[in-house]
Amino acid sequence: MMPLPVPTPTTPAVTARSFETAVALARAAAADSGGSVLMVFDDLAVQVDPDDSPATIARNHDDLRATVVGRLLHRPLLSERAPLLGDVIETIENDHATRIPRGTAGIITDIVGGLAGVPITNLVVRFARRTVDYAHADLHTLRHLR
C-alpha cells in the first residue's frame, strides 16, 4: 500500500484592482477563515490577520513598499559600478527604441572596452526576447540586480 501524500499547507490570498477593494476582501477572507490571509496588491504581498484594521493593513503595505524601494535604491547603476560578464541587470527606464520595458532583467553577454582604464564603449545584454547593444551613454538606464 502506498503512503498517503502529506498535505501541503496553503495560505489563502486575495487581490483586486483597487487598494480599498483588496483591503476589504482581505479583511473578509481573514474573518471567514479565522486565520491569516495574504493581500497581494501592486506586486507586494502583505499578511492580514483577522483583527487588523484597514489603517493597520495600509500602514503595513506602506512599510513594505518603503523597504522594497530602499533596497532597490541601494543597487548601483552600471555607470556607478563596472559591469562584468554574466551580471544580471535591470532596466530602469522604458526603452521605446528597443521595446524593452522598465524593470526587465537581462544578462550581460559581451563588454567592449573597460580594460586598463579605457571606458566601456559597448555593452551587450541578452533579454528574454532580444539582445540589445548599449552604448556607454546608456549605462545610467541600467542597474545591477545581483
mmCIF file of C-alpha atoms in Angstrom:
data_model
loop_
_atom_site.group_PDB
_atom_site.id
_atom_site.type_symbol
_atom_site.label_atom_id
_atom_site.label_comp_id
_atom_site.label_asym_id
_atom_site.label_seq_id
_atom_site.Cartn_x
_atom_site.Cartn_y
_atom_site.Cartn_z
ATOM 1 C CA MET A 1 0.000 0.000 0.000
ATOM 2 C CA MET A 2 1.331 3.424 -0.972
ATOM 3 C CA PRO A 3 1.670 6.020 1.767
ATOM 4 C CA LEU A 4 -0.747 8.919 1.651
ATOM 5 C CA PRO A 5 0.737 12.178 0.450
ATOM 6 C CA VAL A 6 1.424 14.744 3.128
ATOM 7 C CA PRO A 7 -0.887 17.719 2.636
ATOM 8 C CA THR A 8 0.906 20.924 1.782
ATOM 9 C CA PRO A 9 -0.168 23.865 3.911
ATOM 10 C CA THR A 10 -1.540 26.729 1.892
ATOM 11 C CA THR A 11 -2.216 30.349 2.709
ATOM 12 C CA PRO A 12 -5.270 31.974 1.162
ATOM 13 C CA ALA A 13 -4.592 35.133 -0.829
ATOM 14 C CA VAL A 14 -6.709 37.887 -2.323
ATOM 15 C CA THR A 15 -6.071 40.653 -4.823
ATOM 16 C CA ALA A 16 -8.080 43.373 -6.512
ATOM 17 C CA ARG A 17 -7.719 46.298 -8.893
ATOM 18 C CA SER A 18 -8.118 48.951 -6.186
ATOM 19 C CA PHE A 19 -6.365 49.107 -2.851
ATOM 20 C CA GLU A 20 -9.586 49.674 -0.919
ATOM 21 C CA THR A 21 -11.214 46.622 -2.506
ATOM 22 C CA ALA A 22 -8.150 44.478 -1.790
ATOM 23 C CA VAL A 23 -8.223 45.549 1.870
ATOM 24 C CA ALA A 24 -11.945 44.784 2.161
ATOM 25 C CA LEU A 25 -11.531 41.364 0.526
ATOM 26 C CA ALA A 26 -8.528 40.522 2.715
ATOM 27 C CA ARG A 27 -10.363 41.505 5.921
ATOM 28 C CA ALA A 28 -13.423 39.467 4.886
ATOM 29 C CA ALA A 29 -11.304 36.423 3.983
ATOM 30 C CA ALA A 30 -9.348 36.650 7.249
ATOM 31 C CA ALA A 31 -12.571 36.921 9.248
ATOM 32 C CA ASP A 32 -14.122 33.970 7.372
ATOM 33 C CA SER A 33 -11.091 31.707 7.722
ATOM 34 C CA GLY A 34 -10.165 32.823 11.221
ATOM 35 C CA GLY A 35 -6.514 32.921 10.182
ATOM 36 C CA SER A 36 -4.027 34.973 8.238
ATOM 37 C CA VAL A 37 -4.567 35.878 4.590
ATOM 38 C CA LEU A 38 -2.155 37.387 2.070
ATOM 39 C CA MET A 39 -3.272 40.564 0.365
ATOM 40 C CA VAL A 40 -1.444 40.990 -2.938
ATOM 41 C CA PHE A 41 -1.595 44.491 -4.363
ATOM 42 C CA ASP A 42 0.819 46.354 -6.626
ATOM 43 C CA ASP A 43 3.308 43.435 -6.665
ATOM 44 C CA LEU A 44 3.536 43.399 -2.845
ATOM 45 C CA ALA A 45 2.101 40.738 -0.530
ATOM 46 C CA VAL A 46 1.057 41.762 2.988
ATOM 47 C CA GLN A 47 -0.153 39.415 5.720
ATOM 48 C CA VAL A 48 -3.620 40.334 7.024
ATOM 49 C CA ASP A 49 -4.799 38.928 10.346
ATOM 50 C CA PRO A 50 -8.480 38.732 11.384
ATOM 51 C CA ASP A 51 -8.154 41.612 13.875
ATOM 52 C CA ASP A 52 -6.283 44.008 11.524
ATOM 53 C CA SER A 53 -7.965 47.332 10.794
ATOM 54 C CA PRO A 54 -7.812 48.986 7.352
ATOM 55 C CA ALA A 55 -5.346 51.520 8.795
ATOM 56 C CA THR A 56 -3.060 48.722 10.035
ATOM 57 C CA ILE A 57 -3.153 46.985 6.656
ATOM 58 C CA ALA A 58 -2.401 50.254 4.830
ATOM 59 C CA ARG A 59 0.480 51.015 7.231
ATOM 60 C CA ASN A 60 1.939 47.511 6.752
ATOM 61 C CA HIS A 61 1.674 47.886 2.968
ATOM 62 C CA ASP A 62 3.355 51.312 3.081
ATOM 63 C CA ASP A 63 6.133 49.990 5.342
ATOM 64 C CA LEU A 64 6.765 47.073 2.989
ATOM 65 C CA ARG A 65 6.803 49.410 -0.024
ATOM 66 C CA ALA A 66 9.360 51.637 1.740
ATOM 67 C CA THR A 67 11.542 48.598 2.488
ATOM 68 C CA VAL A 68 11.406 47.427 -1.132
ATOM 69 C CA VAL A 69 12.141 50.902 -2.503
ATOM 70 C CA GLY A 70 15.021 51.282 -0.058
ATOM 71 C CA ARG A 71 16.560 48.030 -1.219
ATOM 72 C CA LEU A 72 16.097 48.940 -4.873
ATOM 73 C CA LEU A 73 17.776 52.307 -4.364
ATOM 74 C CA HIS A 74 20.867 50.619 -2.957
ATOM 75 C CA ARG A 75 21.506 48.648 -6.137
ATOM 76 C CA PRO A 76 24.152 50.560 -8.097
ATOM 77 C CA LEU A 77 23.712 51.726 -11.664
ATOM 78 C CA LEU A 78 26.060 50.303 -14.260
ATOM 79 C CA SER A 79 27.527 53.792 -14.611
ATOM 80 C CA GLU A 80 28.457 53.660 -10.875
ATOM 81 C CA ARG A 81 29.984 50.159 -10.732
ATOM 82 C CA ALA A 82 31.664 48.479 -13.659
ATOM 83 C CA PRO A 83 29.681 45.551 -15.072
ATOM 84 C CA LEU A 84 31.124 42.072 -15.518
ATOM 85 C CA LEU A 85 30.216 39.310 -17.943
ATOM 86 C CA GLY A 86 27.286 37.329 -16.592
ATOM 87 C CA ASP A 87 25.964 40.125 -14.352
ATOM 88 C CA VAL A 88 22.197 40.216 -14.073
ATOM 89 C CA ILE A 89 20.952 43.738 -14.737
ATOM 90 C CA GLU A 90 17.605 45.526 -14.868
ATOM 91 C CA THR A 91 16.343 48.396 -16.993
ATOM 92 C CA ILE A 92 15.129 51.424 -15.024
ATOM 93 C CA GLU A 93 13.539 53.276 -17.945
ATOM 94 C CA ASN A 94 11.244 52.264 -20.784
ATOM 95 C CA ASP A 95 13.351 51.904 -23.923
ATOM 96 C CA HIS A 96 10.989 52.664 -26.771
ATOM 97 C CA ALA A 97 13.645 52.195 -29.449
ATOM 98 C CA THR A 98 14.262 48.550 -28.483
ATOM 99 C CA ARG A 99 10.825 47.920 -26.928
ATOM 100 C CA ILE A 100 12.356 46.866 -23.616
ATOM 101 C CA PRO A 101 10.056 47.938 -20.745
ATOM 102 C CA ARG A 102 11.252 49.277 -17.405
ATOM 103 C CA GLY A 103 12.010 46.519 -14.890
ATOM 104 C CA THR A 104 13.111 43.926 -17.465
ATOM 105 C CA ALA A 105 16.022 41.735 -16.355
ATOM 106 C CA GLY A 106 18.828 40.648 -18.659
ATOM 107 C CA ILE A 107 22.287 39.082 -18.594
ATOM 108 C CA ILE A 108 25.432 40.833 -19.807
ATOM 109 C CA THR A 109 26.881 38.676 -22.580
ATOM 110 C CA ASP A 110 29.621 40.933 -24.002
ATOM 111 C CA ILE A 111 31.586 44.009 -22.944
ATOM 112 C CA VAL A 112 33.647 46.116 -25.347
ATOM 113 C CA GLY A 113 36.275 48.292 -23.647
ATOM 114 C CA GLY A 114 36.590 48.694 -19.915
ATOM 115 C CA LEU A 115 40.160 47.384 -19.686
ATOM 116 C CA ALA A 116 43.184 49.256 -18.312
ATOM 117 C CA GLY A 117 41.292 52.479 -17.688
ATOM 118 C CA VAL A 118 39.576 52.513 -21.082
ATOM 119 C CA PRO A 119 35.859 53.241 -20.589
ATOM 120 C CA ILE A 120 33.236 50.768 -21.713
ATOM 121 C CA THR A 121 32.195 51.627 -25.246
ATOM 122 C CA ASN A 122 29.584 48.939 -25.801
ATOM 123 C CA LEU A 123 27.623 46.511 -23.646
ATOM 124 C CA VAL A 124 25.568 43.596 -24.985
ATOM 125 C CA VAL A 125 22.633 42.440 -22.857
ATOM 126 C CA ARG A 126 20.510 39.367 -23.556
ATOM 127 C CA PHE A 127 16.877 39.776 -22.548
ATOM 128 C CA ALA A 128 14.218 37.070 -22.843
ATOM 129 C CA ARG A 129 13.120 38.086 -26.326
ATOM 130 C CA ARG A 130 16.024 40.020 -27.797
ATOM 131 C CA THR A 131 19.642 41.046 -27.478
ATOM 132 C CA VAL A 132 20.391 44.751 -27.124
ATOM 133 C CA ASP A 133 23.636 46.708 -27.562
ATOM 134 C CA TYR A 134 24.010 49.607 -25.129
ATOM 135 C CA ALA A 135 26.441 52.469 -25.642
ATOM 136 C CA HIS A 136 28.416 53.980 -22.764
ATOM 137 C CA ALA A 137 25.957 56.902 -22.600
ATOM 138 C CA ASP A 138 23.097 54.475 -21.860
ATOM 139 C CA LEU A 139 24.637 52.793 -18.799
ATOM 140 C CA HIS A 140 22.743 55.134 -16.451
ATOM 141 C CA THR A 141 19.498 53.416 -17.558
ATOM 142 C CA LEU A 142 20.635 50.007 -16.248
ATOM 143 C CA ARG A 143 21.228 48.774 -12.688
ATOM 144 C CA HIS A 144 22.666 45.657 -11.110
ATOM 145 C CA LEU A 145 20.193 43.098 -9.804
ATOM 146 C CA ARG A 146 22.751 40.764 -8.250
#
